[in-house]
Coordinates of C-alpha atoms in Angstrom, one line a residue:
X1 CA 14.7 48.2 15.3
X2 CA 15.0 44.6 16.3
X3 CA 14.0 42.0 13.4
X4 CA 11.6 39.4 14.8
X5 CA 12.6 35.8 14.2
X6 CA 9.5 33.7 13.2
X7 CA 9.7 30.2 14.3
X8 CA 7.9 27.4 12.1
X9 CA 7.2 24.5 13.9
X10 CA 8.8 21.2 13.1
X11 CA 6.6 18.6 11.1
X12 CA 4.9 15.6 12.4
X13 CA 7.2 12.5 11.3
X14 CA 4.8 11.2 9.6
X15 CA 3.9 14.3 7.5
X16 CA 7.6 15.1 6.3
X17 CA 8.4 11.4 5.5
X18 CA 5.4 11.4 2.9
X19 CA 6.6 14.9 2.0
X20 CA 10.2 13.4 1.3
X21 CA 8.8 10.7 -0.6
X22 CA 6.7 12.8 -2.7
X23 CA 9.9 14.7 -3.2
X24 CA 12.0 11.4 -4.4
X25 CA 9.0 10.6 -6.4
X26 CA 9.1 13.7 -8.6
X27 CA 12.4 13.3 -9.3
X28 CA 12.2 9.4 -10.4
X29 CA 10.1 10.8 -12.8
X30 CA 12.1 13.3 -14.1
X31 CA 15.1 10.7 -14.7
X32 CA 12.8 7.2 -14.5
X33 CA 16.6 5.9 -15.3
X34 CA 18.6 7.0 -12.7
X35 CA 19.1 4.3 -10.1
X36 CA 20.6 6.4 -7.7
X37 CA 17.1 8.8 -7.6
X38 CA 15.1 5.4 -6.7
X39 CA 17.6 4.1 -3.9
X40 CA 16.5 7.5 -2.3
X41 CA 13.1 6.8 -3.1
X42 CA 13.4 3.2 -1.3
X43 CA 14.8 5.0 1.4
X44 CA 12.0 7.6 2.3
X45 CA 9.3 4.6 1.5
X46 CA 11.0 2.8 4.5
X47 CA 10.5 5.8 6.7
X48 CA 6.6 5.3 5.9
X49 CA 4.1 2.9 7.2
X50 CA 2.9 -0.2 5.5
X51 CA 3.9 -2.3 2.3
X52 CA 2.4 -0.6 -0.5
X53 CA 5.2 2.8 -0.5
X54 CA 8.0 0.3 -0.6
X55 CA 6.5 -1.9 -2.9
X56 CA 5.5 1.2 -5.5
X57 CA 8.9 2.3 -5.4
X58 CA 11.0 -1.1 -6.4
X59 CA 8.5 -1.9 -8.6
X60 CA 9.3 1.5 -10.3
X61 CA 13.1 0.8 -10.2
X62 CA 12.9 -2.6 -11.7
X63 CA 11.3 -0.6 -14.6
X64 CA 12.9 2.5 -15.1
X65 CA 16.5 1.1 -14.2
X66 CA 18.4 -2.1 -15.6
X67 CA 19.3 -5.0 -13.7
X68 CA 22.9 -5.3 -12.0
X69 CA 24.6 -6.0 -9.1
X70 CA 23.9 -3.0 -7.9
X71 CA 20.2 -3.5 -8.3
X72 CA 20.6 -6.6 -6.9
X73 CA 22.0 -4.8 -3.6
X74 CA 18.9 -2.8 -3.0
X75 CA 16.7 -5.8 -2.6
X76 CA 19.0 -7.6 -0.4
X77 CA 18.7 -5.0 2.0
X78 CA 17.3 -6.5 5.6
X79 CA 14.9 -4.0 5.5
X80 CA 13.3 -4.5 2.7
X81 CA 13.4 -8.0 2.7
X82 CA 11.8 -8.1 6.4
X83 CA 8.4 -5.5 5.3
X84 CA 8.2 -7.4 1.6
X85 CA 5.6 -10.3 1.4
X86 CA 8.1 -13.4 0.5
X87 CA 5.8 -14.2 -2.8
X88 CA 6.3 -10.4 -3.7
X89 CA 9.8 -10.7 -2.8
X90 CA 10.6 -13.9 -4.6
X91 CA 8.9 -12.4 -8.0
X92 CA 11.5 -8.8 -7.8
X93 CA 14.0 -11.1 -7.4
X94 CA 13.6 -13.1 -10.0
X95 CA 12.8 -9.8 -12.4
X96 CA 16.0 -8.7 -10.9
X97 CA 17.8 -12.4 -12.2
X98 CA 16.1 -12.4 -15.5
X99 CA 18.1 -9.3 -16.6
X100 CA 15.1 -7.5 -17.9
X101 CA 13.4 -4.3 -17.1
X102 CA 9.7 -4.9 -15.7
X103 CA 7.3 -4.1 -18.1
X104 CA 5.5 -0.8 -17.5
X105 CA 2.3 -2.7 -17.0
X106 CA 2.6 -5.1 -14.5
X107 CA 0.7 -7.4 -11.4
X108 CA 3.4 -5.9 -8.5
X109 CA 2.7 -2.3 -9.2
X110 CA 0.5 0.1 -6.8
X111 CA -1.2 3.5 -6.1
X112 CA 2.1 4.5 -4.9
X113 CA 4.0 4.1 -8.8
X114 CA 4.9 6.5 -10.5
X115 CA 6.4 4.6 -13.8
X116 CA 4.2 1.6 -13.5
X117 CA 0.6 0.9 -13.6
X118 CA -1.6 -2.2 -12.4
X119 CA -2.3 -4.5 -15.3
X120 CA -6.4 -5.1 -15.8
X121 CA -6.2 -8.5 -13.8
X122 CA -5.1 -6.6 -10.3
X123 CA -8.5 -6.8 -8.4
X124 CA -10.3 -3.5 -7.7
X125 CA -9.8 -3.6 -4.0
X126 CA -6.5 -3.9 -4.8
X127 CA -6.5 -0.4 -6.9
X128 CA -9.6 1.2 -4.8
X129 CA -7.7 0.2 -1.6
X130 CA -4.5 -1.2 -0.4
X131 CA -3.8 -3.9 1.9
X132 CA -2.4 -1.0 4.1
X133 CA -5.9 0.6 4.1
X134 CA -8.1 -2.1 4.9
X135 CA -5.9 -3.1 7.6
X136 CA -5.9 0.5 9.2
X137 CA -9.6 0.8 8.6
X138 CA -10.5 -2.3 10.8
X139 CA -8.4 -1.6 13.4
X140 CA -10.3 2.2 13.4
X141 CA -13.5 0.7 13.2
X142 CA -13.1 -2.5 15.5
X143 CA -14.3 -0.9 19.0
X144 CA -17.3 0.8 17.3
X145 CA -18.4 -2.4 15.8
X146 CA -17.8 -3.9 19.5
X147 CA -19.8 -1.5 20.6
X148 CA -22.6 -2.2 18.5
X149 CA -22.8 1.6 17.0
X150 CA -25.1 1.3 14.2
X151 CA -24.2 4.4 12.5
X152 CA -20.2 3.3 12.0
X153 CA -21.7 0.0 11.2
X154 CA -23.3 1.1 8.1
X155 CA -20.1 3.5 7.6
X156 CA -17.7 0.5 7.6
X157 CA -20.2 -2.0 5.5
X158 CA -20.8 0.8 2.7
X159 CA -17.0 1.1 2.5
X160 CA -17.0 -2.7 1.9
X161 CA -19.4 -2.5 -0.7
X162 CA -18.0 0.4 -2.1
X163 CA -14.4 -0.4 -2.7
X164 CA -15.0 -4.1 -2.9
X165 CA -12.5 -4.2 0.1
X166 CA -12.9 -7.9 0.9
X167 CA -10.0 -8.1 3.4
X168 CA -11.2 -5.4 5.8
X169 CA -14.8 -7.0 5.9
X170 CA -13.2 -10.5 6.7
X171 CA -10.9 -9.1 9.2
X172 CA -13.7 -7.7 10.9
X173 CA -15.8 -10.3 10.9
X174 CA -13.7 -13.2 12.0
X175 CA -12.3 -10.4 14.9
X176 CA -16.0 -9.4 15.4
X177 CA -16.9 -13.6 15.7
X178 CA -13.7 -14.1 18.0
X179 CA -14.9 -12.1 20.8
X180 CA -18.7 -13.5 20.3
X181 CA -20.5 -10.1 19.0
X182 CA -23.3 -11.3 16.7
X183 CA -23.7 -10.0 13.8
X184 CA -26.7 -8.1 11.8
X185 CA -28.4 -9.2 9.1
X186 CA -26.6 -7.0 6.6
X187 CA -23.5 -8.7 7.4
X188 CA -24.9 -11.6 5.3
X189 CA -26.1 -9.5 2.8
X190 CA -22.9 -7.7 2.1
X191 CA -20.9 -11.0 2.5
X192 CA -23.3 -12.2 -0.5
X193 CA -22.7 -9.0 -2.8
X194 CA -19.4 -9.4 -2.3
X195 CA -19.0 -13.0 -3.3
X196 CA -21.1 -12.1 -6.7
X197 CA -18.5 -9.6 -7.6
X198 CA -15.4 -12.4 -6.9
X199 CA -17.9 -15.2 -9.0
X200 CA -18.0 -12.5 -11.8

């Protein structure tokens, strides 16, 4: 009797890079020291879309390992350097020059830490939804809103509300005003409620 080979297969890139980040991640926390476990970790947030992976795992290495040369190395690297905003870049590397650890609570961290958390003065969008989100979640919503489809409308405004995401509503809005679609009345009102929250 012949034995049957079962073929699994292969994951979407996109799948088994978060898996493989997921997999560094568990393992920075297991040794939040070890530099070499968060190089890896850099490495797998590279293979994933957007900022916010990257910028959750060197925030956790400038807190779990001490600052050196070869610290100093991994934010050098082209790569990282090219996807980092320059004022988020220019505050690692001056964490990096000061010789201290970065404290556990801290304005660079994300969703994506492990180590570190967001101190209280991060803004809610910032800890509802990333910069990554709000950016995908226009673009997905753009041609419905073009459209004028009432239903994804109100889908996309409640999110606004919702998750105080202020970047995706002005995205949309300045791309909805560029190629002339007027806009509803809630628009205004939404625009309004948000501004309240900011004035708070």
């Amino acid at each position: 009797m012949t034995q049957q080979t079962i073929h699994t297969p292969p994951l979407p890139a996109a799948v088994a890079a978060r898996l493989f980040f997921r997999r560094a991640s568990r393992l920075v926390l297991q040794k939040p020291a070890d530099r070499l476990a968060h190089e890896d970790r850099v490495k797998q947030a590279l293979a994933l879309d957007g900022v916010e992976p990257l910028q959750g795992a060197l925030v956790d290495m400038l807190v779990g390992c001490a600052s050196d040369s070869a610290l100093s190395k991994v934010f050098l690297q082209r790569k990282v350097q090219e996807r980092l905003s320059p004022l988020v870049l220019g505050a690692m590397l001056a964490q990096v020059s000061s010789g201290e650890p970065l404290p556990r609570v801290n304005k660079l961290a994300t969703r994506w830490c492990v180590l570190a958390t967001p101190s209280l003065d991060v803004s809610p969008r910032a800890l509802l939804c990333g910069t990554d989100d709000s950016r995908t979640i226009v673009a997905n919503a753009i041609q419905a809103l073009l459209e004028g489809d009432v239903e994804a409308e109100m889908h996309f405004l409640d999110h606004c509300v919702s998750s105080n995401d202020v970047l995706a509503f002005m995205l949309a809005r300045k791309e909805l005003g560029r190629r002339g679609r007027a806009l509803s009345p809630q628009w205004e009102e939404v625009m309004e409620a948000l501004q309240k929250r900011i004035n708070q």
